PDB file of C-alpha atoms in Angstrom:
ATOM      1  CA  MET A   1     148.969 167.624 206.523  1.00 50.00           C
ATOM      2  CA  ALA A   2     150.917 167.546 203.265  1.00 54.00           C
ATOM      3  CA  PHE A   3     151.928 164.154 201.966  1.00 61.00           C
ATOM      4  CA  GLU A   4     155.790 163.461 201.861  1.00 76.00           C
ATOM      5  CA  ARG A   5     157.815 160.845 200.103  1.00 93.00           C
ATOM      6  CA  SER A   6     159.937 160.003 203.092  1.00 96.00           C
ATOM      7  CA  HIS A   7     159.974 160.448 206.615  1.00 97.00           C
ATOM      8  CA  VAL A   8     162.981 159.760 208.947  1.00 97.00           C
ATOM      9  CA  ILE A   9     162.007 158.951 212.532  1.00 97.00           C
ATOM     10  CA  CYS A  10     164.580 159.142 215.200  1.00 97.00           C
ATOM     11  CA  PHE A  11     163.770 157.363 218.705  1.00 95.00           C
ATOM     12  CA  GLY A  12     165.656 157.424 222.007  1.00 94.00           C
ATOM     13  CA  ASN A  13     166.446 159.149 225.242  1.00 93.00           C
ATOM     14  CA  GLU A  14     169.632 161.213 225.379  1.00 94.00           C
ATOM     15  CA  LEU A  15     169.492 161.129 228.968  1.00 94.00           C
ATOM     16  CA  HIS A  16     169.985 157.275 229.081  1.00 94.00           C
ATOM     17  CA  GLY A  17     173.569 156.697 227.720  1.00 96.00           C
ATOM     18  CA  ASP A  18     173.479 154.821 224.356  1.00 97.00           C
ATOM     19  CA  ASP A  19     169.766 155.243 224.028  1.00 95.00           C
ATOM     20  CA  GLY A  20     170.762 158.789 222.997  1.00 96.00           C
ATOM     21  CA  PHE A  21     171.731 157.318 219.629  1.00 97.00           C
ATOM     22  CA  GLY A  22     168.674 158.337 217.757  1.00 97.00           C
ATOM     23  CA  PRO A  23     168.655 161.775 219.150  1.00 97.00           C
ATOM     24  CA  ALA A  24     172.385 162.181 218.019  1.00 98.00           C
ATOM     25  CA  VAL A  25     171.642 160.979 214.520  1.00 98.00           C
ATOM     26  CA  PHE A  26     168.656 163.430 214.372  1.00 98.00           C
ATOM     27  CA  ALA A  27     170.973 166.321 215.515  1.00 98.00           C
ATOM     28  CA  ALA A  28     173.456 165.375 212.675  1.00 98.00           C
ATOM     29  CA  LEU A  29     170.640 165.106 210.046  1.00 98.00           C
ATOM     30  CA  ASP A  30     169.011 168.388 211.054  1.00 97.00           C
ATOM     31  CA  ALA A  31     172.188 170.151 210.341  1.00 97.00           C
ATOM     32  CA  ARG A  32     172.114 169.212 206.682  1.00 95.00           C
ATOM     33  CA  GLN A  33     170.271 170.195 203.671  1.00 92.00           C
ATOM     34  CA  LEU A  34     167.835 167.502 203.246  1.00 93.00           C
ATOM     35  CA  PRO A  35     165.559 167.028 200.146  1.00 92.00           C
ATOM     36  CA  ASP A  36     162.276 168.889 200.358  1.00 91.00           C
ATOM     37  CA  SER A  37     160.366 165.653 200.076  1.00 93.00           C
ATOM     38  CA  VAL A  38     161.942 164.418 203.383  1.00 95.00           C
ATOM     39  CA  ARG A  39     160.516 165.166 206.745  1.00 96.00           C
ATOM     40  CA  LEU A  40     162.751 164.663 209.821  1.00 97.00           C
ATOM     41  CA  PHE A  41     161.101 163.723 213.120  1.00 96.00           C
ATOM     42  CA  ARG A  42     162.629 163.510 216.532  1.00 96.00           C
ATOM     43  CA  ALA A  43     160.238 160.944 218.373  1.00 93.00           C
ATOM     44  CA  ASP A  44     162.373 160.474 221.294  1.00 87.00           C
ATOM     45  CA  VAL A  45     160.349 158.297 223.731  1.00 83.00           C
ATOM     46  CA  SER A  46     156.909 159.123 222.657  1.00 79.00           C
ATOM     47  CA  GLY A  47     155.834 155.491 222.356  1.00 80.00           C
ATOM     48  CA  LEU A  48     152.444 154.864 220.777  1.00 82.00           C
ATOM     49  CA  SER A  49     151.889 158.522 220.004  1.00 87.00           C
ATOM     50  CA  ALA A  50     154.728 158.308 217.465  1.00 91.00           C
ATOM     51  CA  ILE A  51     152.343 156.426 215.112  1.00 92.00           C
ATOM     52  CA  ASN A  52     151.421 159.656 213.614  1.00 93.00           C
ATOM     53  CA  CYS A  53     155.042 160.045 212.384  1.00 95.00           C
ATOM     54  CA  PHE A  54     154.313 157.121 209.986  1.00 95.00           C
ATOM     55  CA  ALA A  55     151.342 158.797 208.349  1.00 94.00           C
ATOM     56  CA  ASN A  56     151.292 160.470 204.899  1.00 92.00           C
ATOM     57  CA  CYS A  57     154.354 159.202 203.509  1.00 95.00           C
ATOM     58  CA  GLU A  58     155.264 156.559 201.169  1.00 95.00           C
ATOM     59  CA  ARG A  59     158.406 155.250 203.107  1.00 96.00           C
ATOM     60  CA  ALA A  60     159.800 155.716 206.467  1.00 96.00           C
ATOM     61  CA  LEU A  61     163.063 155.019 208.061  1.00 97.00           C
ATOM     62  CA  VAL A  62     163.434 154.427 211.856  1.00 96.00           C
ATOM     63  CA  ILE A  63     166.577 155.240 213.719  1.00 97.00           C
ATOM     64  CA  ASP A  64     167.043 153.779 217.072  1.00 95.00           C
ATOM     65  CA  ALA A  65     169.440 152.262 219.423  1.00 94.00           C
ATOM     66  CA  LEU A  66     169.481 148.285 219.194  1.00 92.00           C
ATOM     67  CA  GLN A  67     170.052 145.537 221.514  1.00 90.00           C
ATOM     68  CA  GLY A  68     170.726 141.985 220.784  1.00 89.00           C
ATOM     69  CA  TYR A  69     171.600 142.335 217.016  1.00 91.00           C
ATOM     70  CA  GLY A  70     175.475 142.313 217.305  1.00 94.00           C
ATOM     71  CA  PRO A  71     178.650 143.749 219.046  1.00 97.00           C
ATOM     72  CA  ALA A  72     178.527 147.283 220.671  1.00 97.00           C
ATOM     73  CA  GLY A  73     178.616 149.889 218.194  1.00 97.00           C
ATOM     74  CA  SER A  74     177.874 147.755 215.116  1.00 97.00           C
ATOM     75  CA  VAL A  75     175.267 149.134 212.598  1.00 97.00           C
ATOM     76  CA  HIS A  76     172.275 147.045 211.541  1.00 95.00           C
ATOM     77  CA  ALA A  77     169.793 147.830 208.538  1.00 95.00           C
ATOM     78  CA  LEU A  78     166.570 145.867 209.341  1.00 92.00           C
ATOM     79  CA  ASN A  79     163.289 145.216 207.831  1.00 88.00           C
ATOM     80  CA  ARG A  80     160.060 146.312 209.995  1.00 84.00           C
ATOM     81  CA  ASP A  81     159.326 142.706 210.584  1.00 82.00           C
ATOM     82  CA  ASP A  82     163.011 142.007 212.053  1.00 83.00           C
ATOM     83  CA  VAL A  83     162.544 144.416 214.967  1.00 80.00           C
ATOM     84  CA  LEU A  84     161.741 142.699 218.145  1.00 72.00           C
ATOM     85  CA  VAL A  85     158.592 143.724 219.858  1.00 69.00           C
ATOM     86  CA  GLU A  86     159.109 144.793 223.470  1.00 65.00           C
ATOM     87  CA  GLN A  87     156.887 143.168 226.107  1.00 57.00           C
ATOM     88  CA  SER A  88     154.589 145.552 228.314  1.00 51.00           C
ATOM     89  CA  LEU A  89     151.656 144.861 230.361  1.00 46.00           C
ATOM     90  CA  SER A  90     150.237 148.491 230.335  1.00 47.00           C
ATOM     91  CA  GLY A  91     151.169 149.905 226.925  1.00 46.00           C
ATOM     92  CA  HIS A  92     152.911 152.515 228.732  1.00 51.00           C
ATOM     93  CA  GLY A  93     156.476 153.145 227.397  1.00 57.00           C
ATOM     94  CA  ALA A  94     155.800 151.135 224.258  1.00 66.00           C
ATOM     95  CA  GLY A  95     159.010 150.798 222.398  1.00 81.00           C
ATOM     96  CA  VAL A  96     159.614 150.847 218.496  1.00 86.00           C
ATOM     97  CA  GLY A  97     158.768 147.216 218.120  1.00 87.00           C
ATOM     98  CA  ALA A  98     155.353 147.668 219.541  1.00 86.00           C
ATOM     99  CA  VAL A  99     154.787 150.892 217.466  1.00 89.00           C
ATOM    100  CA  LEU A 100     155.837 149.170 214.166  1.00 91.00           C
ATOM    101  CA  GLU A 101     153.665 146.080 215.072  1.00 90.00           C
ATOM    102  CA  LEU A 102     150.630 148.350 215.420  1.00 90.00           C
ATOM    103  CA  LEU A 103     151.052 150.378 212.338  1.00 92.00           C
ATOM    104  CA  PRO A 104     148.954 148.148 210.117  1.00 93.00           C
ATOM    105  CA  SER A 105     145.907 148.577 212.622  1.00 93.00           C
ATOM    106  CA  ALA A 106     146.452 152.281 213.012  1.00 93.00           C
ATOM    107  CA  LEU A 107     147.125 153.665 209.493  1.00 94.00           C
ATOM    108  CA  PRO A 108     144.864 153.646 206.408  1.00 93.00           C
ATOM    109  CA  SER A 109     147.854 152.983 204.241  1.00 92.00           C
ATOM    110  CA  LEU A 110     151.263 151.811 205.506  1.00 93.00           C
ATOM    111  CA  PRO A 111     154.484 153.239 204.265  1.00 95.00           C
ATOM    112  CA  ASP A 112     157.333 150.936 203.597  1.00 95.00           C
ATOM    113  CA  VAL A 113     159.401 150.854 206.638  1.00 95.00           C
ATOM    114  CA  ASP A 114     163.103 150.349 207.220  1.00 95.00           C
ATOM    115  CA  VAL A 115     165.298 150.505 210.435  1.00 96.00           C
ATOM    116  CA  ILE A 116     168.718 151.356 210.889  1.00 97.00           C
ATOM    117  CA  GLY A 117     170.381 151.100 214.158  1.00 95.00           C
ATOM    118  CA  ALA A 118     173.425 150.844 216.305  1.00 96.00           C
ATOM    119  CA  GLU A 119     173.934 148.182 219.138  1.00 96.00           C
ATOM    120  CA  VAL A 120     174.198 149.628 222.340  1.00 95.00           C
ATOM    121  CA  GLU A 121     177.017 149.201 224.921  1.00 96.00           C
ATOM    122  CA  ARG A 122     175.537 151.028 227.934  1.00 94.00           C
ATOM    123  CA  VAL A 123     172.066 152.163 228.627  1.00 93.00           C
ATOM    124  CA  ALA A 124     171.697 153.728 232.021  1.00 91.00           C
ATOM    125  CA  ALA A 125     169.056 156.118 233.474  1.00 91.00           C
ATOM    126  CA  PHE A 126     170.216 159.677 233.839  1.00 94.00           C
ATOM    127  CA  GLU A 127     173.565 159.030 232.573  1.00 93.00           C
ATOM    128  CA  PRO A 128     173.610 161.011 229.267  1.00 95.00           C
ATOM    129  CA  GLY A 129     176.285 160.666 226.491  1.00 96.00           C
ATOM    130  CA  LEU A 130     177.143 158.051 224.115  1.00 98.00           C
ATOM    131  CA  THR A 131     179.877 155.547 224.542  1.00 98.00           C
ATOM    132  CA  PRO A 132     182.761 155.964 222.076  1.00 98.00           C
ATOM    133  CA  CYS A 133     181.735 152.858 219.839  1.00 98.00           C
ATOM    134  CA  VAL A 134     178.283 154.257 219.548  1.00 98.00           C
ATOM    135  CA  ALA A 135     179.163 157.663 219.090  1.00 98.00           C
ATOM    136  CA  ALA A 136     181.361 156.467 216.274  1.00 98.00           C
ATOM    137  CA  ALA A 137     178.471 154.798 214.702  1.00 98.00           C
ATOM    138  CA  VAL A 138     176.530 158.112 214.308  1.00 98.00           C
ATOM    139  CA  PRO A 139     178.319 159.339 211.179  1.00 98.00           C
ATOM    140  CA  LEU A 140     178.211 155.928 209.624  1.00 97.00           C
ATOM    141  CA  VAL A 141     174.522 155.875 210.098  1.00 97.00           C
ATOM    142  CA  VAL A 142     174.120 159.311 208.761  1.00 97.00           C
ATOM    143  CA  GLU A 143     175.644 158.346 205.655  1.00 96.00           C
ATOM    144  CA  GLN A 144     173.420 155.237 205.448  1.00 96.00           C
ATOM    145  CA  VAL A 145     170.523 157.581 205.748  1.00 97.00           C
ATOM    146  CA  VAL A 146     171.580 159.936 203.049  1.00 95.00           C
ATOM    147  CA  ARG A 147     172.008 156.708 200.687  1.00 95.00           C
ATOM    148  CA  TRP A 148     168.614 155.632 201.820  1.00 95.00           C
ATOM    149  CA  LEU A 149     167.071 158.993 200.712  1.00 93.00           C
ATOM    150  CA  ASN A 150     168.902 159.121 197.500  1.00 89.00           C
ATOM    151  CA  ASN A 151     167.700 155.408 196.484  1.00 82.00           C
ATOM    152  CA  ASP A 152     164.575 156.563 194.909  1.00 53.00           C
TER     153      ASP A 152
END
């Protein structure tokens, strides 16, 4: 695999309400012309297998729905260490926090990792579609991603 400067990795499940925030941002970014040094990933709910999305780059930007950081629809930029680690007894369905926690053990070189997300209002199984306040956050985050990519 070729080495890219930046990876943008979008997590979430578009079938579960506002958890589809990451895939919605992916779709908006995929419709744009991104620099050649950028690789865009749709990690969805890949859990620990998403660790490979962080390999072979200098820096990575995670896009995800957030919970517990502010009012619904609010946008937050976090450091890797600020993301809460989910508790799981089996490792199945490991969330972004668990993936980020395992990166130092899993990769020979660790990229700089930032996280941008929007606070969810409603996450419900098999109820696709973003709530209006989270849908309104999508273009705001897309612009933040573009600024992050241009901040070389």
